[in-house]
PDB file of C-alpha atoms and ligand atoms in Angstrom:
ATOM      1  CA  MET A  30       0.001  -0.011   0.019  1.00 71.00           C
ATOM      2  CA  GLU A  31       1.386   3.351  -1.091  1.00 80.00           C
ATOM      3  CA  LEU A  32      -0.101   6.269   0.933  1.00 92.00           C
ATOM      4  CA  ARG A  33       1.312   9.723   1.021  1.00 95.00           C
ATOM      5  CA  HIS A  34      -1.132  12.638   1.363  1.00 98.00           C
ATOM      6  CA  VAL A  35      -4.629  11.751   2.559  1.00 98.00           C
ATOM      7  CA  ILE A  36      -6.999  14.386   1.236  1.00 98.00           C
ATOM      8  CA  GLU A  37     -10.292  12.919   0.232  1.00 97.00           C
ATOM      9  CA  SER A  38     -12.125   9.507   0.405  1.00 97.00           C
ATOM     10  CA  GLN A  39     -12.195   9.028  -3.346  1.00 95.00           C
ATOM     11  CA  GLN A  40      -8.494   8.408  -3.399  1.00 96.00           C
ATOM     12  CA  LEU A  41      -8.758   5.421  -1.054  1.00 97.00           C
ATOM     13  CA  THR A  42      -9.064   2.161  -3.083  1.00 97.00           C
ATOM     14  CA  LEU A  43     -10.501  -1.115  -1.778  1.00 97.00           C
ATOM     15  CA  PRO A  44      -6.994  -2.750  -1.415  1.00 97.00           C
ATOM     16  CA  THR A  45      -5.745   0.332   0.533  1.00 97.00           C
ATOM     17  CA  LEU A  46      -8.846   0.199   2.927  1.00 98.00           C
ATOM     18  CA  ASN A  47      -8.330  -3.588   3.329  1.00 97.00           C
ATOM     19  CA  ALA A  48      -4.604  -3.001   4.235  1.00 97.00           C
ATOM     20  CA  LEU A  49      -5.517  -0.176   6.655  1.00 98.00           C
ATOM     21  CA  PHE A  50      -8.038  -2.287   8.399  1.00 98.00           C
ATOM     22  CA  GLN A  51      -5.639  -5.187   8.754  1.00 98.00           C
ATOM     23  CA  ARG A  52      -3.066  -2.758  10.147  1.00 98.00           C
ATOM     24  CA  ALA A  53      -5.627  -1.212  12.603  1.00 98.00           C
ATOM     25  CA  ASP A  54      -6.361  -4.744  13.792  1.00 98.00           C
ATOM     26  CA  GLN A  55      -2.645  -5.155  14.512  1.00 98.00           C
ATOM     27  CA  MET A  56      -2.648  -1.816  16.305  1.00 98.00           C
ATOM     28  CA  GLU A  57      -5.280  -3.155  18.684  1.00 98.00           C
ATOM     29  CA  ARG A  58      -2.642  -5.719  19.835  1.00 98.00           C
ATOM     30  CA  VAL A  59       0.058  -3.017  19.851  1.00 98.00           C
ATOM     31  CA  LEU A  60      -2.130  -0.906  22.155  1.00 97.00           C
ATOM     32  CA  ALA A  61      -2.885  -3.961  24.441  1.00 96.00           C
ATOM     33  CA  ARG A  62       0.923  -4.179  25.136  1.00 96.00           C
ATOM     34  CA  GLY A  63       1.143  -0.416  25.926  1.00 95.00           C
ATOM     35  CA  GLY A  64       2.260   0.842  22.455  1.00 98.00           C
ATOM     36  CA  THR A  65       5.483   0.643  20.516  1.00 98.00           C
ATOM     37  CA  GLN A  66       8.710   2.779  20.049  1.00 98.00           C
ATOM     38  CA  ASP A  67       8.901   1.974  16.371  1.00 98.00           C
ATOM     39  CA  TYR A  68       8.357   5.620  15.366  1.00 98.00           C
ATOM     40  CA  ALA A  69      10.420   7.115  18.232  1.00 98.00           C
ATOM     41  CA  SER A  70      12.455   9.498  15.896  1.00 97.00           C
ATOM     42  CA  ARG A  71       9.306  10.732  14.027  1.00 98.00           C
ATOM     43  CA  ILE A  72       7.354  13.934  14.622  1.00 98.00           C
ATOM     44  CA  MET A  73       3.785  14.840  13.803  1.00 98.00           C
ATOM     45  CA  ALA A  74       2.573  18.373  13.590  1.00 98.00           C
ATOM     46  CA  SER A  75      -1.153  18.871  14.244  1.00 97.00           C
ATOM     47  CA  LEU A  76      -2.296  22.203  12.853  1.00 96.00           C
ATOM     48  CA  PHE A  77      -5.954  22.908  13.778  1.00 96.00           C
ATOM     49  CA  TYR A  78      -7.551  26.055  12.522  1.00 94.00           C
ATOM     50  CA  GLU A  79     -11.057  24.876  13.891  1.00 93.00           C
ATOM     51  CA  PRO A  80     -12.041  23.310  17.200  1.00 92.00           C
ATOM     52  CA  SER A  81     -11.733  19.492  17.688  1.00 95.00           C
ATOM     53  CA  THR A  82     -11.668  17.042  20.499  1.00 95.00           C
ATOM     54  CA  ARG A  83     -11.793  13.645  19.053  1.00 97.00           C
ATOM     55  CA  THR A  84      -9.789  14.178  15.815  1.00 98.00           C
ATOM     56  CA  ARG A  85      -6.863  16.142  17.352  1.00 97.00           C
ATOM     57  CA  PHE A  86      -6.671  14.057  20.605  1.00 97.00           C
ATOM     58  CA  SER A  87      -6.937  10.710  18.819  1.00 98.00           C
ATOM     59  CA  PHE A  88      -4.214  11.649  16.304  1.00 98.00           C
ATOM     60  CA  GLU A  89      -1.943  12.824  19.018  1.00 98.00           C
ATOM     61  CA  SER A  90      -2.665   9.831  21.134  1.00 98.00           C
ATOM     62  CA  ALA A  91      -2.024   7.592  18.113  1.00 98.00           C
ATOM     63  CA  MET A  92       1.338   9.327  17.512  1.00 98.00           C
ATOM     64  CA  TYR A  93       2.326   8.836  21.065  1.00 98.00           C
ATOM     65  CA  ARG A  94       1.281   5.132  21.101  1.00 98.00           C
ATOM     66  CA  LEU A  95       3.658   4.779  18.063  1.00 98.00           C
ATOM     67  CA  GLY A  96       6.436   6.152  20.219  1.00 98.00           C
ATOM     68  CA  GLY A  97       6.517   9.417  18.116  1.00 98.00           C
ATOM     69  CA  HIS A  98       6.409  13.106  19.136  1.00 98.00           C
ATOM     70  CA  VAL A  99       3.801  15.809  18.516  1.00 98.00           C
ATOM     71  CA  LEU A 100       3.941  19.517  17.800  1.00 97.00           C
ATOM     72  CA  SER A 101       0.394  20.887  18.201  1.00 93.00           C
ATOM     73  CA  THR A 102      -1.479  24.104  17.793  1.00 89.00           C
ATOM     74  CA  GLU A 103      -5.146  23.753  18.556  1.00 80.00           C
ATOM     75  CA  ARG A 104      -6.103  27.301  17.519  1.00 81.00           C
ATOM     76  CA  ALA A 105      -3.821  27.919  14.563  1.00 79.00           C
ATOM     77  CA  ASN A 106      -5.558  31.170  13.655  1.00 77.00           C
ATOM     78  CA  GLU A 107      -4.643  32.656  16.963  1.00 74.00           C
ATOM     79  CA  PHE A 108      -1.574  30.867  18.071  1.00 69.00           C
ATOM     80  CA  SER A 109       0.572  30.867  14.904  1.00 70.00           C
ATOM     81  CA  SER A 110       1.994  33.407  12.442  1.00 71.00           C
ATOM     82  CA  VAL A 111      -1.317  33.308  10.611  1.00 70.00           C
ATOM     83  CA  MET A 112      -2.108  36.129  13.118  1.00 68.00           C
ATOM     84  CA  MET A 113       0.382  38.164  11.235  1.00 73.00           C
ATOM     85  CA  GLY A 114      -1.005  37.386   7.880  1.00 80.00           C
ATOM     86  CA  GLU A 115       1.101  34.243   6.941  1.00 87.00           C
ATOM     87  CA  SER A 116      -0.495  32.140   4.167  1.00 93.00           C
ATOM     88  CA  LEU A 117      -1.354  28.554   4.700  1.00 94.00           C
ATOM     89  CA  GLU A 118       1.167  27.634   2.010  1.00 96.00           C
ATOM     90  CA  ASP A 119       4.078  29.456   3.788  1.00 95.00           C
ATOM     91  CA  THR A 120       3.099  27.868   7.118  1.00 95.00           C
ATOM     92  CA  ILE A 121       3.233  24.471   5.643  1.00 96.00           C
ATOM     93  CA  ARG A 122       6.565  25.103   3.923  1.00 97.00           C
ATOM     94  CA  VAL A 123       7.998  26.104   7.320  1.00 96.00           C
ATOM     95  CA  VAL A 124       6.395  23.218   9.251  1.00 96.00           C
ATOM     96  CA  ASN A 125       7.930  20.918   6.648  1.00 98.00           C
ATOM     97  CA  ASN A 126      11.334  21.761   8.376  1.00 98.00           C
ATOM     98  CA  TYR A 127      10.095  20.575  11.748  1.00 98.00           C
ATOM     99  CA  ALA A 128       7.836  17.593  11.188  1.00 98.00           C
ATOM    100  CA  ASP A 129       7.591  14.311   9.258  1.00 98.00           C
ATOM    101  CA  VAL A 130       3.794  14.416   8.892  1.00 98.00           C
ATOM    102  CA  ILE A 131       1.160  17.185   9.101  1.00 98.00           C
ATOM    103  CA  VAL A 132      -2.419  16.638  10.302  1.00 98.00           C
ATOM    104  CA  LEU A 133      -4.474  19.703   9.169  1.00 97.00           C
ATOM    105  CA  ARG A 134      -7.943  20.843  10.022  1.00 97.00           C
ATOM    106  CA  HIS A 135      -8.815  23.928   8.028  1.00 95.00           C
ATOM    107  CA  TYR A 136     -11.955  26.210   7.695  1.00 93.00           C
ATOM    108  CA  GLN A 137     -11.888  26.275   3.915  1.00 95.00           C
ATOM    109  CA  ILE A 138     -12.829  23.534   1.480  1.00 96.00           C
ATOM    110  CA  GLY A 139      -9.634  22.703  -0.339  1.00 97.00           C
ATOM    111  CA  GLY A 140      -7.405  23.708   2.524  1.00 97.00           C
ATOM    112  CA  ALA A 141      -5.738  20.293   2.731  1.00 98.00           C
ATOM    113  CA  GLN A 142      -5.291  20.111  -0.982  1.00 97.00           C
ATOM    114  CA  ARG A 143      -3.552  23.524  -0.950  1.00 97.00           C
ATOM    115  CA  ALA A 144      -1.368  22.342   1.869  1.00 98.00           C
ATOM    116  CA  ALA A 145      -0.431  19.083   0.105  1.00 98.00           C
ATOM    117  CA  ALA A 146       0.358  20.896  -3.097  1.00 98.00           C
ATOM    118  CA  VAL A 147       3.397  22.586  -1.380  1.00 98.00           C
ATOM    119  CA  SER A 148       4.311  20.067   1.309  1.00 98.00           C
ATOM    120  CA  THR A 149       7.321  17.864   1.197  1.00 98.00           C
ATOM    121  CA  VAL A 150       5.899  15.659   3.946  1.00 98.00           C
ATOM    122  CA  PRO A 151       2.575  13.807   4.010  1.00 98.00           C
ATOM    123  CA  VAL A 152      -0.520  15.979   4.740  1.00 98.00           C
ATOM    124  CA  ILE A 153      -3.543  14.313   6.286  1.00 98.00           C
ATOM    125  CA  ASN A 154      -6.865  16.132   6.080  1.00 98.00           C
ATOM    126  CA  ALA A 155      -8.597  16.336   9.452  1.00 98.00           C
ATOM    127  CA  GLY A 156     -11.602  18.122   8.152  1.00 97.00           C
ATOM    128  CA  ASP A 157     -11.694  20.991   5.629  1.00 96.00           C
ATOM    129  CA  GLY A 158     -14.429  23.559   5.393  1.00 90.00           C
ATOM    130  CA  LYS A 159     -18.231  23.370   5.878  1.00 89.00           C
ATOM    131  CA  GLY A 160     -19.382  20.699   3.344  1.00 89.00           C
ATOM    132  CA  GLY A 161     -15.764  19.595   2.552  1.00 94.00           C
ATOM    133  CA  GLN A 162     -14.397  16.249   3.595  1.00 96.00           C
ATOM    134  CA  HIS A 163     -13.200  14.416   6.717  1.00 97.00           C
ATOM    135  CA  PRO A 164     -11.595  11.254   5.232  1.00 98.00           C
ATOM    136  CA  THR A 165      -9.952   9.951   8.441  1.00 98.00           C
ATOM    137  CA  GLN A 166     -13.380  10.107  10.290  1.00 98.00           C
ATOM    138  CA  ALA A 167     -14.903   8.180   7.320  1.00 98.00           C
ATOM    139  CA  LEU A 168     -12.084   5.584   7.728  1.00 98.00           C
ATOM    140  CA  LEU A 169     -12.788   5.025  11.367  1.00 98.00           C
ATOM    141  CA  ASP A 170     -16.529   4.925  10.623  1.00 98.00           C
ATOM    142  CA  LEU A 171     -16.130   2.315   8.029  1.00 98.00           C
ATOM    143  CA  TYR A 172     -13.714   0.327  10.234  1.00 98.00           C
ATOM    144  CA  THR A 173     -16.388   0.387  13.004  1.00 98.00           C
ATOM    145  CA  ILE A 174     -18.963  -0.996  10.549  1.00 98.00           C
ATOM    146  CA  TYR A 175     -16.390  -3.690   9.503  1.00 97.00           C
ATOM    147  CA  LYS A 176     -15.717  -4.653  13.141  1.00 97.00           C
ATOM    148  CA  GLU A 177     -19.289  -4.498  14.384  1.00 98.00           C
ATOM    149  CA  ILE A 178     -21.282  -5.947  11.457  1.00 97.00           C
ATOM    150  CA  ARG A 179     -18.379  -8.062  10.065  1.00 94.00           C
ATOM    151  CA  THR A 180     -19.251  -7.025   6.514  1.00 95.00           C
ATOM    152  CA  ILE A 181     -19.694  -3.904   4.465  1.00 98.00           C
ATOM    153  CA  ASP A 182     -21.033  -5.351   1.278  1.00 98.00           C
ATOM    154  CA  GLY A 183     -24.810  -5.351   1.431  1.00 98.00           C
ATOM    155  CA  VAL A 184     -25.242  -3.027   4.485  1.00 98.00           C
ATOM    156  CA  ASN A 185     -28.184  -0.596   4.647  1.00 98.00           C
ATOM    157  CA  VAL A 186     -26.901   2.717   6.147  1.00 98.00           C
ATOM    158  CA  VAL A 187     -29.398   5.397   7.239  1.00 98.00           C
ATOM    159  CA  PHE A 188     -27.710   8.853   7.404  1.00 98.00           C
ATOM    160  CA  VAL A 189     -29.540  11.464   9.500  1.00 97.00           C
ATOM    161  CA  GLY A 190     -29.133  15.077  10.216  1.00 94.00           C
ATOM    162  CA  ASN A 191     -27.521  17.994   8.501  1.00 92.00           C
ATOM    163  CA  LEU A 192     -26.214  16.102   5.382  1.00 95.00           C
ATOM    164  CA  ALA A 193     -25.620  19.163   3.293  1.00 93.00           C
ATOM    165  CA  ASP A 194     -22.853  20.563   5.509  1.00 91.00           C
ATOM    166  CA  GLY A 195     -21.678  17.390   7.240  1.00 92.00           C
ATOM    167  CA  ARG A 196     -18.247  16.579   5.973  1.00 94.00           C
ATOM    168  CA  THR A 197     -18.192  13.161   7.805  1.00 96.00           C
ATOM    169  CA  VAL A 198     -21.340  11.922   5.939  1.00 97.00           C
ATOM    170  CA  ARG A 199     -20.015  13.135   2.726  1.00 96.00           C
ATOM    171  CA  SER A 200     -16.687  11.341   3.170  1.00 97.00           C
ATOM    172  CA  LEU A 201     -18.380   8.191   4.335  1.00 98.00           C
ATOM    173  CA  ALA A 202     -20.827   8.108   1.476  1.00 98.00           C
ATOM    174  CA  TYR A 203     -17.866   8.167  -0.956  1.00 97.00           C
ATOM    175  CA  LEU A 204     -16.279   5.207   0.805  1.00 98.00           C
ATOM    176  CA  LEU A 205     -19.401   3.139   1.061  1.00 98.00           C
ATOM    177  CA  GLY A 206     -19.993   3.716  -2.612  1.00 97.00           C
ATOM    178  CA  LYS A 207     -16.880   1.409  -3.262  1.00 97.00           C
ATOM    179  CA  PHE A 208     -18.625  -1.617  -1.876  1.00 97.00           C
ATOM    180  CA  GLU A 209     -21.216  -3.979  -3.266  1.00 97.00           C
ATOM    181  CA  ARG A 210     -25.009  -3.889  -2.828  1.00 98.00           C
ATOM    182  CA  VAL A 211     -25.014  -1.187  -0.219  1.00 98.00           C
ATOM    183  CA  ARG A 212     -28.282   0.854   0.272  1.00 98.00           C
ATOM    184  CA  LEU A 213     -27.908   4.339   1.556  1.00 98.00           C
ATOM    185  CA  TYR A 214     -30.930   6.350   3.015  1.00 98.00           C
ATOM    186  CA  PHE A 215     -30.422  10.041   3.466  1.00 98.00           C
ATOM    187  CA  VAL A 216     -32.860  11.408   5.971  1.00 97.00           C
ATOM    188  CA  ALA A 217     -32.903  15.202   6.308  1.00 94.00           C
ATOM    189  CA  PRO A 218     -35.184  18.184   5.807  1.00 90.00           C
ATOM    190  CA  ALA A 219     -35.104  19.289   2.212  1.00 92.00           C
ATOM    191  CA  ALA A 220     -32.772  22.246   2.859  1.00 90.00           C
ATOM    192  CA  LEU A 221     -30.208  20.009   4.590  1.00 92.00           C
ATOM    193  CA  GLN A 222     -30.207  17.051   2.145  1.00 95.00           C
ATOM    194  CA  MET A 223     -27.091  15.534   0.845  1.00 97.00           C
ATOM    195  CA  GLN A 224     -25.544  17.600  -1.909  1.00 96.00           C
ATOM    196  CA  GLN A 225     -25.797  16.789  -5.613  1.00 97.00           C
ATOM    197  CA  ASP A 226     -22.068  16.057  -6.125  1.00 96.00           C
ATOM    198  CA  ILE A 227     -22.349  12.994  -3.861  1.00 97.00           C
ATOM    199  CA  LEU A 228     -25.631  11.903  -5.377  1.00 98.00           C
ATOM    200  CA  ASP A 229     -24.042  12.260  -8.920  1.00 98.00           C
ATOM    201  CA  TYR A 230     -21.052  10.063  -7.718  1.00 97.00           C
ATOM    202  CA  LEU A 231     -23.367   7.377  -6.272  1.00 98.00           C
ATOM    203  CA  GLN A 232     -25.447   7.383  -9.515  1.00 97.00           C
ATOM    204  CA  ARG A 233     -22.212   6.983 -11.600  1.00 96.00           C
ATOM    205  CA  HIS A 234     -21.189   4.004  -9.487  1.00 96.00           C
ATOM    206  CA  ASN A 235     -24.675   2.376  -9.544  1.00 97.00           C
ATOM    207  CA  VAL A 236     -25.109   2.740  -5.694  1.00 98.00           C
ATOM    208  CA  TRP A 237     -28.736   2.548  -4.561  1.00 98.00           C
ATOM    209  CA  PHE A 238     -29.841   5.529  -2.465  1.00 98.00           C
ATOM    210  CA  ALA A 239     -33.074   7.222  -1.334  1.00 98.00           C
ATOM    211  CA  LEU A 240     -33.792  10.728  -0.150  1.00 98.00           C
ATOM    212  CA  GLU A 241     -36.201  10.654   2.864  1.00 97.00           C
ATOM    213  CA  THR A 242     -37.613  13.018   5.426  1.00 95.00           C
ATOM    214  CA  ASP A 243     -39.317  10.385   7.747  1.00 95.00           C
ATOM    215  CA  LEU A 244     -36.837   8.688  10.009  1.00 95.00           C
ATOM    216  CA  ALA A 245     -39.389   6.419  11.587  1.00 95.00           C
ATOM    217  CA  LYS A 246     -40.206   4.935   8.136  1.00 96.00           C
ATOM    218  CA  VAL A 247     -36.635   3.888   7.474  1.00 97.00           C
ATOM    219  CA  LEU A 248     -35.445   2.816  10.891  1.00 97.00           C
ATOM    220  CA  PRO A 249     -36.584  -0.727  10.569  1.00 97.00           C
ATOM    221  CA  GLU A 250     -34.507  -1.163   7.347  1.00 97.00           C
ATOM    222  CA  ALA A 251     -31.191  -0.120   8.852  1.00 98.00           C
ATOM    223  CA  ASP A 252     -28.135  -2.165   9.638  1.00 98.00           C
ATOM    224  CA  VAL A 253     -26.361   1.169  10.630  1.00 98.00           C
ATOM    225  CA  VAL A 254     -28.003   4.392  11.670  1.00 98.00           C
ATOM    226  CA  TYR A 255     -25.447   7.314  11.238  1.00 98.00           C
ATOM    227  CA  MET A 256     -26.894  10.236  13.244  1.00 97.00           C
ATOM    228  CA  THR A 257     -25.459  13.685  12.991  1.00 96.00           C
ATOM    229  CA  ARG A 258     -26.331  16.856  14.719  1.00 91.00           C
ATOM    230  CA  ILE A 259     -28.632  19.600  13.278  1.00 84.00           C
ATOM    231  CA  GLU A 260     -27.995  23.049  14.693  1.00 76.00           C
ATOM    232  CA  ALA A 261     -31.430  24.281  16.005  1.00 72.00           C
ATOM    233  CA  GLU A 262     -31.176  27.431  13.804  1.00 67.00           C
ATOM    234  CA  LYS A 263     -31.007  25.253  10.620  1.00 70.00           C
ATOM    235  CA  LEU A 264     -34.299  23.567  11.360  1.00 70.00           C
ATOM    236  CA  PRO A 265     -37.308  24.952   9.401  1.00 67.00           C
ATOM    237  CA  ALA A 266     -39.455  26.941  11.931  1.00 65.00           C
ATOM    238  CA  SER A 267     -43.206  27.049  11.348  1.00 61.00           C
ATOM    239  CA  GLY A 268     -44.225  30.604  12.027  1.00 62.00           C
ATOM    240  CA  PRO A 269     -43.897  31.596  15.729  1.00 60.00           C
ATOM    241  CA  VAL A 270     -43.528  27.850  16.683  1.00 59.00           C
ATOM    242  CA  PRO A 271     -39.778  27.173  17.580  1.00 55.00           C
ATOM    243  CA  ALA A 272     -38.077  24.589  15.462  1.00 66.00           C
ATOM    244  CA  VAL A 273     -38.045  21.084  16.947  1.00 67.00           C
ATOM    245  CA  ASN A 274     -35.555  18.413  15.804  1.00 77.00           C
ATOM    246  CA  PRO A 275     -37.715  15.723  14.252  1.00 81.00           C
ATOM    247  CA  TYR A 276     -34.674  13.396  14.190  1.00 90.00           C
ATOM    248  CA  PHE A 277     -34.327  12.299  17.745  1.00 90.00           C
ATOM    249  CA  LEU A 278     -33.677   8.906  18.944  1.00 95.00           C
ATOM    250  CA  ASN A 279     -34.728   7.746  22.417  1.00 94.00           C
ATOM    251  CA  ARG A 280     -35.359   4.261  23.910  1.00 95.00           C
ATOM    252  CA  ALA A 281     -38.815   4.066  22.350  1.00 95.00           C
ATOM    253  CA  ALA A 282     -37.380   4.860  18.809  1.00 94.00           C
ATOM    254  CA  MET A 283     -34.649   2.200  19.361  1.00 96.00           C
ATOM    255  CA  ALA A 284     -37.513  -0.382  19.677  1.00 96.00           C
ATOM    256  CA  SER A 285     -37.814  -0.308  15.884  1.00 96.00           C
ATOM    257  CA  LEU A 286     -34.207  -0.877  15.168  1.00 97.00           C
ATOM    258  CA  ARG A 287     -33.049  -4.420  14.147  1.00 98.00           C
ATOM    259  CA  PRO A 288     -31.529  -6.423  17.093  1.00 97.00           C
ATOM    260  CA  LYS A 289     -28.035  -6.491  15.352  1.00 97.00           C
ATOM    261  CA  ALA A 290     -28.176  -2.929  13.941  1.00 98.00           C
ATOM    262  CA  ILE A 291     -25.804  -0.327  15.301  1.00 98.00           C
ATOM    263  CA  LEU A 292     -26.169   3.349  16.095  1.00 98.00           C
ATOM    264  CA  MET A 293     -23.174   5.539  15.118  1.00 98.00           C
ATOM    265  CA  HIS A 294     -22.447   9.221  15.578  1.00 98.00           C
ATOM    266  CA  PRO A 295     -19.277  11.116  14.780  1.00 97.00           C
ATOM    267  CA  LEU A 296     -19.933  13.221  17.884  1.00 96.00           C
ATOM    268  CA  PRO A 297     -20.227  15.814  19.468  1.00 94.00           C
ATOM    269  CA  ARG A 298     -24.015  15.274  19.716  1.00 93.00           C
ATOM    270  CA  LEU A 299     -26.466  18.033  20.353  1.00 87.00           C
ATOM    271  CA  GLY A 300     -29.260  16.087  21.939  1.00 85.00           C
ATOM    272  CA  GLU A 301     -30.218  13.994  18.879  1.00 92.00           C
ATOM    273  CA  ILE A 302     -29.531  10.840  20.835  1.00 96.00           C
ATOM    274  CA  ASP A 303     -31.014  10.599  24.229  1.00 95.00           C
ATOM    275  CA  PRO A 304     -28.323   9.662  26.884  1.00 96.00           C
ATOM    276  CA  SER A 305     -30.705   6.852  28.040  1.00 96.00           C
ATOM    277  CA  VAL A 306     -29.793   5.063  24.806  1.00 97.00           C
ATOM    278  CA  ASP A 307     -26.127   4.960  25.692  1.00 98.00           C
ATOM    279  CA  ILE A 308     -26.420   1.690  27.561  1.00 97.00           C
ATOM    280  CA  ASP A 309     -27.989  -0.122  24.564  1.00 98.00           C
ATOM    281  CA  PRO A 310     -25.420  -2.502  23.160  1.00 98.00           C
ATOM    282  CA  ARG A 311     -26.315  -1.340  19.740  1.00 98.00           C
ATOM    283  CA  SER A 312     -25.112   2.199  20.578  1.00 98.00           C
ATOM    284  CA  ALA A 313     -21.642   2.042  19.029  1.00 98.00           C
ATOM    285  CA  TYR A 314     -20.588   5.792  19.166  1.00 98.00           C
ATOM    286  CA  PHE A 315     -18.143   5.579  22.006  1.00 98.00           C
ATOM    287  CA  ARG A 316     -16.535   2.416  20.547  1.00 98.00           C
ATOM    288  CA  GLN A 317     -16.534   4.286  17.273  1.00 98.00           C
ATOM    289  CA  SER A 318     -14.478   7.134  18.876  1.00 98.00           C
ATOM    290  CA  ARG A 319     -11.935   4.656  20.266  1.00 98.00           C
ATOM    291  CA  ASN A 320     -11.478   3.112  16.879  1.00 98.00           C
ATOM    292  CA  GLY A 321     -10.268   6.497  15.823  1.00 98.00           C
ATOM    293  CA  VAL A 322      -6.945   5.801  17.648  1.00 98.00           C
ATOM    294  CA  LEU A 323      -6.455   2.448  15.977  1.00 98.00           C
ATOM    295  CA  ILE A 324      -7.190   3.677  12.487  1.00 98.00           C
ATOM    296  CA  ARG A 325      -5.061   6.765  12.886  1.00 98.00           C
ATOM    297  CA  MET A 326      -2.195   4.741  14.205  1.00 98.00           C
ATOM    298  CA  ALA A 327      -2.408   2.576  11.112  1.00 98.00           C
ATOM    299  CA  LEU A 328      -2.681   5.624   8.880  1.00 98.00           C
ATOM    300  CA  LEU A 329       0.293   7.401  10.603  1.00 98.00           C
ATOM    301  CA  ALA A 330       2.403   4.259  10.293  1.00 98.00           C
ATOM    302  CA  SER A 331       1.496   3.828   6.740  1.00 98.00           C
ATOM    303  CA  VAL A 332       2.416   7.372   5.601  1.00 98.00           C
ATOM    304  CA  LEU A 333       5.602   7.387   7.745  1.00 98.00           C
ATOM    305  CA  ASP A 334       6.947   3.967   6.527  1.00 96.00           C
TER     306      ASP A 334
HETATM  307  N1  LIG B 429     -15.886  13.604  14.933  1.00 95.55           N
HETATM  308  C1  LIG B 429     -15.117  14.785  14.966  1.00 95.55           C
HETATM  309  O1  LIG B 429     -14.506  15.246  13.926  1.00 95.55           O
HETATM  310  O2  LIG B 429     -14.955  15.321  16.177  1.00 95.55           O
HETATM  311  P1  LIG B 429     -14.042  16.638  16.516  1.00 95.55           P
HETATM  312  O3  LIG B 429     -14.626  17.788  15.910  1.00 95.55           O
HETATM  313  O4  LIG B 429     -14.073  16.660  18.126  1.00 95.55           O
HETATM  314  O5  LIG B 429     -12.702  16.311  16.080  1.00 95.55           O
END
């Protein structure tokens, strides 16, 4: 497997996904024995221009577990020379002198691509812009489906929430489109539906999908429910009546989910999953966030080898 920059899901082939998952499985064993020192001389720079808890911490945790070192700025807009007007390209050229890999979250779609265009070390996209991509989240999401359901071919995945802006759902839809007989249901208010570029891609690759507004109707079909948050101000209000999120899962709603289905969420949640559901064994979102360390260890090791 040859991996250098990781910018968008479309670049990840089935053999690459397979190799990454095998390596993530190995990392589970590495973690169980407390990590490795195999990458002790390597340095990762994490440059985050937007807030993050899971992505930044799990990348940094992954690098430490591999024995490596981390240079980190969690508010690059304020705590770097960007404050003095430095371009992203110049920042990357300079960080190339200090690190062996750069993990970048940027507020503009295409930020990671711009960084990769000038970088002499691998750049990993940790999320770019509203409605851009988040390929490493998609990798850990797919890895979670692979671990929990044991197959990806033939799965029915119900995506719920703000699908227009959500970069995690966009990246995951691209990855799922590479598998056989998957069925994708996109459940959202019309204004927040999945964007046409993804639908066109799925059509070109003969992937079955449906656009829905009624979550209750499709829940019984799901092998995977992938919830995402909808900010209250994005919900359509009807006159003076405050907007209410119609896509809310509680224990009663979970009753219509298949016994072996799983409930996923990239997190953070905004109340679309009631905490009473957390103890349901089908709730996979905290296991999913743990898988982020394994897949990011596999990814870092692969681009550093
Ligand atoms: N899932 C995810 O990207 O979370 P963070 O914004 O906390 O990194």
